[in-house]
XYZ file of N, CA and C in Angstrom:
438
model
N -19.355 40.254 -22.919
C -18.214 39.582 -23.500
C -17.088 39.436 -22.471
N -16.888 40.498 -21.676
C -15.838 40.491 -20.666
C -16.104 39.402 -19.624
N -17.382 39.215 -19.253
C -17.741 38.192 -18.276
C -17.500 36.796 -18.833
N -17.756 36.611 -20.110
C -17.555 35.303 -20.719
C -16.073 34.924 -20.769
N -15.241 35.885 -21.098
C -13.794 35.640 -21.109
C -13.304 35.340 -19.702
N -13.772 36.094 -18.731
C -13.387 35.883 -17.336
C -13.860 34.516 -16.850
N -15.074 34.107 -17.210
C -15.584 32.781 -16.838
C -14.735 31.681 -17.465
N -14.354 31.871 -18.704
C -13.490 30.897 -19.369
C -12.138 30.784 -18.695
N -11.568 31.925 -18.286
C -10.285 31.914 -17.569
C -10.407 31.223 -16.223
N -11.525 31.458 -15.536
C -11.730 30.841 -14.228
C -11.773 29.323 -14.348
N -12.313 28.827 -15.435
C -12.385 27.381 -15.647
C -11.051 26.830 -16.149
N -10.430 27.486 -17.097
C -9.238 26.946 -17.751
C -7.935 27.173 -16.986
N -7.831 28.262 -16.265
C -6.582 28.574 -15.566
C -6.191 27.502 -14.544
N -7.110 27.040 -13.669
C -6.702 25.961 -12.754
C -6.309 24.679 -13.477
N -6.988 24.381 -14.586
C -6.617 23.191 -15.355
C -5.224 23.331 -15.955
N -4.927 24.495 -16.495
C -3.613 24.729 -17.099
C -2.509 24.687 -16.045
N -2.747 25.316 -14.908
C -1.740 25.314 -13.839
C -1.511 23.901 -13.323
N -2.594 23.137 -13.151
C -2.462 21.745 -12.713
C -1.660 20.933 -13.720
N -1.943 21.113 -15.002
C -1.195 20.412 -16.052
C 0.292 20.755 -15.984
N 0.615 22.036 -15.862
C 2.027 22.451 -15.817
C 2.737 21.900 -14.581
N 2.072 21.910 -13.440
C 2.694 21.396 -12.217
C 2.942 19.896 -12.333
N 1.954 19.147 -12.830
C 2.122 17.698 -12.986
C 3.214 17.391 -14.002
N 3.237 18.136 -15.100
C 4.274 17.936 -16.121
C 5.659 18.219 -15.535
N 5.781 19.287 -14.741
C 7.057 19.617 -14.108
C 7.492 18.503 -13.158
N 6.572 18.012 -12.323
C 6.915 16.963 -11.359
C 7.281 15.653 -12.055
N 6.538 15.295 -13.090
C 6.854 14.063 -13.821
C 8.225 14.181 -14.477
N 8.516 15.313 -15.086
C 9.844 15.510 -15.694
C 10.944 15.492 -14.648
N 10.694 16.092 -13.497
C 11.684 16.116 -12.422
C 11.973 14.712 -11.908
N 10.929 13.915 -11.765
C 11.086 12.566 -11.228
C 11.678 11.613 -12.265
N 11.267 11.737 -13.509
C 11.668 10.757 -14.518
C 13.015 11.035 -15.175
N 13.479 12.267 -15.124
C 14.707 12.646 -15.838
C 15.909 11.769 -15.472
N 16.183 11.497 -14.177
C 17.373 10.698 -13.864
C 17.320 9.258 -14.380
N 16.128 8.698 -14.549
C 15.991 7.297 -14.930
C 15.567 7.105 -16.379
N 15.277 8.176 -17.051
C 14.729 8.136 -18.409
C 15.661 7.445 -19.401
N 16.945 7.714 -19.302
C 17.910 7.158 -20.263
C 17.953 5.633 -20.223
N 17.773 5.069 -19.042
C 17.798 3.608 -18.909
C 16.711 2.981 -19.755
N 15.474 3.449 -19.605
C 14.365 2.863 -20.358
C 14.430 3.225 -21.843
N 14.869 4.438 -22.150
C 15.011 4.829 -23.558
C 16.012 3.921 -24.253
N 17.142 3.697 -23.623
C 18.162 2.806 -24.189
C 17.625 1.390 -24.331
N 16.884 0.940 -23.342
C 16.309 -0.400 -23.380
C 15.339 -0.545 -24.544
N 14.471 0.441 -24.732
C 13.502 0.385 -25.830
C 14.191 0.454 -27.191
N 15.224 1.272 -27.295
C 15.921 1.421 -28.577
C 16.734 0.167 -28.902
N 17.449 -0.378 -27.918
C 18.284 -1.550 -28.160
C 17.461 -2.766 -28.569
N 16.312 -2.928 -27.954
C 15.480 -4.090 -28.269
C 14.504 -3.819 -29.410
N 14.589 -2.608 -29.959
C 13.819 -2.226 -31.132
C 12.318 -2.517 -30.957
N 11.781 -2.068 -29.813
C 10.370 -2.291 -29.514
C 9.445 -1.534 -30.467
N 9.849 -0.370 -30.877
C 8.987 0.460 -31.700
C 9.704 0.796 -33.001
N 9.280 0.175 -34.078
C 9.919 0.379 -35.379
C 9.553 1.725 -35.976
N 8.333 2.147 -35.713
C 7.871 3.413 -36.273
C 6.928 4.050 -35.270
N 6.508 5.229 -35.570
C 5.631 5.959 -34.671
C 4.246 5.342 -34.580
N 3.429 5.942 -33.748
C 2.063 5.472 -33.548
C 1.138 6.673 -33.596
N 0.192 6.681 -34.460
C -0.759 7.768 -34.717
C -0.048 9.105 -34.821
N -0.191 9.963 -33.826
C 0.373 11.315 -33.913
C 1.788 11.416 -33.369
N 2.319 10.321 -32.821
C 3.648 10.354 -32.215
C 4.683 9.791 -33.169
N 5.839 10.434 -33.209
C 6.959 9.876 -33.956
C 7.598 8.788 -33.089
N 8.548 8.061 -33.650
C 9.214 6.996 -32.909
C 9.917 7.545 -31.663
N 10.607 8.680 -31.820
C 11.322 9.267 -30.681
C 10.358 9.731 -29.599
N 9.259 10.362 -30.001
C 8.281 10.833 -29.028
C 7.635 9.662 -28.288
N 7.328 8.612 -29.011
C 6.712 7.445 -28.407
C 7.652 6.779 -27.408
N 8.911 6.653 -27.775
C 9.892 6.052 -26.873
C 10.060 6.924 -25.625
N 10.117 8.236 -25.800
C 10.246 9.144 -24.663
C 9.027 9.054 -23.743
N 7.840 9.041 -24.310
C 6.614 8.953 -23.519
C 6.534 7.637 -22.760
N 6.807 6.554 -23.447
C 6.750 5.250 -22.787
C 7.866 5.082 -21.766
N 9.004 5.719 -21.971
C 10.080 5.695 -20.977
C 9.630 6.395 -19.703
N 8.975 7.534 -19.854
C 8.477 8.269 -18.688
C 7.425 7.455 -17.940
N 6.528 6.827 -18.695
C 5.500 5.996 -18.071
C 6.143 4.820 -17.341
N 7.142 4.187 -17.954
C 7.830 3.054 -17.329
C 8.545 3.486 -16.056
N 9.162 4.668 -16.077
C 9.837 5.174 -14.875
C 8.828 5.421 -13.763
N 7.712 6.065 -14.077
C 6.708 6.365 -13.051
C 6.143 5.074 -12.466
N 5.807 4.105 -13.330
C 5.260 2.834 -12.841
C 6.286 2.093 -11.986
N 7.535 2.068 -12.432
C 8.582 1.397 -11.668
C 8.800 2.065 -10.316
N 8.876 3.395 -10.301
C 9.075 4.103 -9.037
C 7.908 3.894 -8.085
N 6.679 3.957 -8.593
C 5.519 3.719 -7.733
C 5.505 2.295 -7.190
N 5.917 1.338 -8.012
C 5.986 -0.055 -7.549
C 7.033 -0.229 -6.457
N 8.198 0.356 -6.655
C 9.262 0.259 -5.653
C 8.851 0.953 -4.356
N 8.245 2.132 -4.465
C 7.806 2.860 -3.281
C 6.739 2.067 -2.531
N 5.806 1.456 -3.269
C 4.766 0.647 -2.640
C 5.364 -0.574 -1.957
N 6.301 -1.232 -2.602
C 6.962 -2.392 -2.012
C 7.699 -2.011 -0.737
N 8.410 -0.905 -0.759
C 9.107 -0.427 0.442
C 8.095 -0.107 1.544
N 6.962 0.483 1.178
C 5.921 0.781 2.151
C 5.340 -0.469 2.779
N 5.113 -1.493 1.961
C 4.582 -2.755 2.488
C 5.574 -3.395 3.450
N 6.822 -3.447 3.052
C 7.852 -4.053 3.905
C 7.996 -3.269 5.205
N 8.014 -1.946 5.112
C 8.152 -1.110 6.300
C 6.945 -1.269 7.211
N 5.754 -1.250 6.635
C 4.537 -1.398 7.431
C 4.525 -2.732 8.159
N 4.870 -3.798 7.440
C 4.880 -5.123 8.040
C 5.926 -5.206 9.156
N 7.126 -4.737 8.861
C 8.206 -4.814 9.851
C 7.904 -3.931 11.052
N 7.409 -2.732 10.828
C 7.100 -1.825 11.922
C 5.975 -2.382 12.782
N 4.922 -2.906 12.147
C 3.794 -3.469 12.880
C 4.246 -4.629 13.758
N 5.010 -5.545 13.187
C 5.453 -6.711 13.952
C 6.445 -6.330 15.047
N 7.285 -5.360 14.793
C 8.225 -4.909 15.816
C 7.497 -4.257 16.975
N 6.551 -3.385 16.679
C 5.790 -2.735 17.744
C 4.956 -3.748 18.522
N 4.357 -4.717 17.832
C 3.580 -5.743 18.508
C 4.481 -6.570 19.417
N 5.654 -6.937 18.938
C 6.597 -7.719 19.735
C 7.051 -6.941 20.969
N 7.379 -5.655 20.791
C 7.823 -4.845 21.930
C 6.711 -4.660 22.953
N 5.476 -4.442 22.482
C 4.342 -4.315 23.395
C 4.079 -5.612 24.140
N 4.160 -6.729 23.445
C 3.972 -8.039 24.063
C 5.034 -8.292 25.121
N 6.268 -7.942 24.799
C 7.374 -8.130 25.741
C 7.211 -7.229 26.972
N 6.738 -6.016 26.770
C 6.530 -5.097 27.890
C 5.439 -5.605 28.824
N 4.360 -6.154 28.257
C 3.273 -6.673 29.097
C 3.728 -7.906 29.874
N 4.596 -8.714 29.293
C 5.114 -9.900 29.997
C 5.930 -9.523 31.228
N 6.433 -8.314 31.294
C 7.260 -7.899 32.432
C 6.461 -7.256 33.565
N 5.161 -7.044 33.407
C 4.327 -6.464 34.462
C 3.764 -7.622 35.278
N 4.027 -7.653 36.601
C 3.752 -8.842 37.417
C 2.338 -9.437 37.333
N 1.298 -8.760 37.693
C -0.039 -9.358 37.725
C -0.692 -9.334 36.341
N -0.427 -8.291 35.621
C -1.029 -8.127 34.302
C -0.593 -9.233 33.354
N 0.645 -9.701 33.484
C 1.134 -10.712 32.547
C 0.351 -12.019 32.642
N -0.109 -12.407 33.838
C -0.896 -13.641 33.995
C -2.250 -13.498 33.300
N -2.898 -12.368 33.503
C -4.192 -12.125 32.860
C -4.029 -12.059 31.348
N -3.008 -11.353 30.916
C -2.763 -11.192 29.475
C -2.484 -12.541 28.820
N -1.642 -13.362 29.433
C -1.323 -14.667 28.851
C -2.560 -15.561 28.773
N -3.390 -15.534 29.816
C -4.615 -16.345 29.795
C -5.548 -15.879 28.677
N -5.729 -14.563 28.544
C -6.588 -14.017 27.482
C -6.008 -14.306 26.106
N -4.702 -14.204 25.989
C -4.049 -14.459 24.702
C -4.205 -15.925 24.306
N -4.011 -16.838 25.261
C -4.177 -18.261 24.966
C -5.623 -18.582 24.580
N -6.566 -17.975 25.284
C -7.974 -18.211 25.006
C -8.359 -17.705 23.616
N -7.967 -16.472 23.291
C -8.321 -15.926 21.972
C -7.607 -16.663 20.854
N -6.390 -17.097 21.090
C -5.669 -17.877 20.084
C -6.370 -19.207 19.841
N -6.821 -19.835 20.922
C -7.497 -21.122 20.791
C -8.827 -20.976 20.058
N -9.551 -19.896 20.301
C -10.865 -19.716 19.675
C -10.748 -19.243 18.231
N -9.908 -18.249 17.984
C -9.880 -17.610 16.673
C -8.844 -18.161 15.707
N -7.999 -19.042 16.156
C -6.987 -19.598 15.259
C -7.649 -20.560 14.280
N -7.434 -20.365 12.973
C -8.075 -21.245 11.993
C -7.528 -22.672 12.021
N -6.300 -22.841 12.468
C -5.675 -24.156 12.492
C -6.044 -24.942 13.751
N -6.546 -24.237 14.750
C -6.766 -24.847 16.051
C -7.995 -25.746 16.041
N -7.852 -26.913 16.596
C -8.981 -27.821 16.811
C -9.204 -27.957 18.298
N -8.997 -26.872 19.049
C -9.034 -26.922 20.497
C -10.402 -27.276 21.045
N -11.466 -26.767 20.434
C -12.803 -26.977 20.958
C -13.655 -27.659 19.901
N -14.320 -28.752 20.317
C -15.166 -29.462 19.360
C -16.631 -29.110 19.503
N -17.070 -28.706 20.726
C -18.461 -28.310 20.884
C -18.635 -27.368 22.072
N -19.799 -26.714 22.066
C -20.161 -25.780 23.123
C -21.305 -26.403 23.908
N -21.207 -26.333 25.253
C -22.234 -26.936 26.114
C -22.644 -25.966 27.207
N -23.813 -26.207 27.793
C -24.263 -25.484 28.984
C -24.052 -26.396 30.180
N -23.384 -25.890 31.177
C -23.116 -26.685 32.384
C -23.698 -25.980 33.600
N -24.149 -26.740 34.580
C -24.656 -26.111 35.797
C -23.494 -25.561 36.629
N -23.334 -24.259 36.577
C -22.245 -23.606 37.312
C -22.643 -22.183 37.563
N -22.427 -21.567 38.607
C -21.826 -21.955 39.887
C -22.772 -22.714 40.814
N -24.067 -22.835 40.456
C -24.987 -23.656 41.246
C -25.873 -24.422 40.274
N -26.733 -25.280 40.806
C -27.591 -26.103 39.957
C -28.634 -25.267 39.219
N -29.017 -24.108 39.766
C -30.022 -23.262 39.132
C -29.439 -22.401 37.993
N -28.181 -22.192 37.971
C -27.530 -21.337 36.977
C -26.792 -22.180 35.937
N -26.711 -21.637 34.737
C -25.996 -22.332 33.656
C -24.890 -21.423 33.126
N -23.782 -22.032 32.769
C -22.669 -21.323 32.152
C -22.280 -22.036 30.869
N -21.675 -21.286 29.985
C -21.214 -21.869 28.722
C -19.879 -22.552 28.952
N -19.775 -23.766 28.426
C -18.527 -24.505 28.511
C -18.069 -24.933 27.140
N -16.784 -25.054 26.970
C -16.203 -25.458 25.685
C -15.503 -26.799 25.871
N -15.864 -27.759 25.031
C -15.251 -29.089 25.132
C -14.202 -29.203 24.045
């Protein structure tokens, strides 16, 4: 019997602790913004009565917390996207500018950049066909782009 109780505790205790920690964090995060959504739901009379086991007040409180979490996650994701985009483009621009200032490397880099842009750009109509040309001698063939 003692082993069965201990096995049950081993299974349930981590679940209970996880539940309490998540509940604490959600309450900590949602508390400052909760009144805004609660007031919004009450003023617009979204919920006239409760739903199944929830009273009207409980339902409004629960949905306010969910709305706060969804809104915060959306804002955080949007800020992350903007930051990622801006940081990526800034670092790319600074790296490009640094390579342009290195004497011999800049010529090679610009030629490679122009070539890859011409080949991989979807808008580019730079090349219409690929051909084999006799180069550097008549016995050898090289790929040419027309």
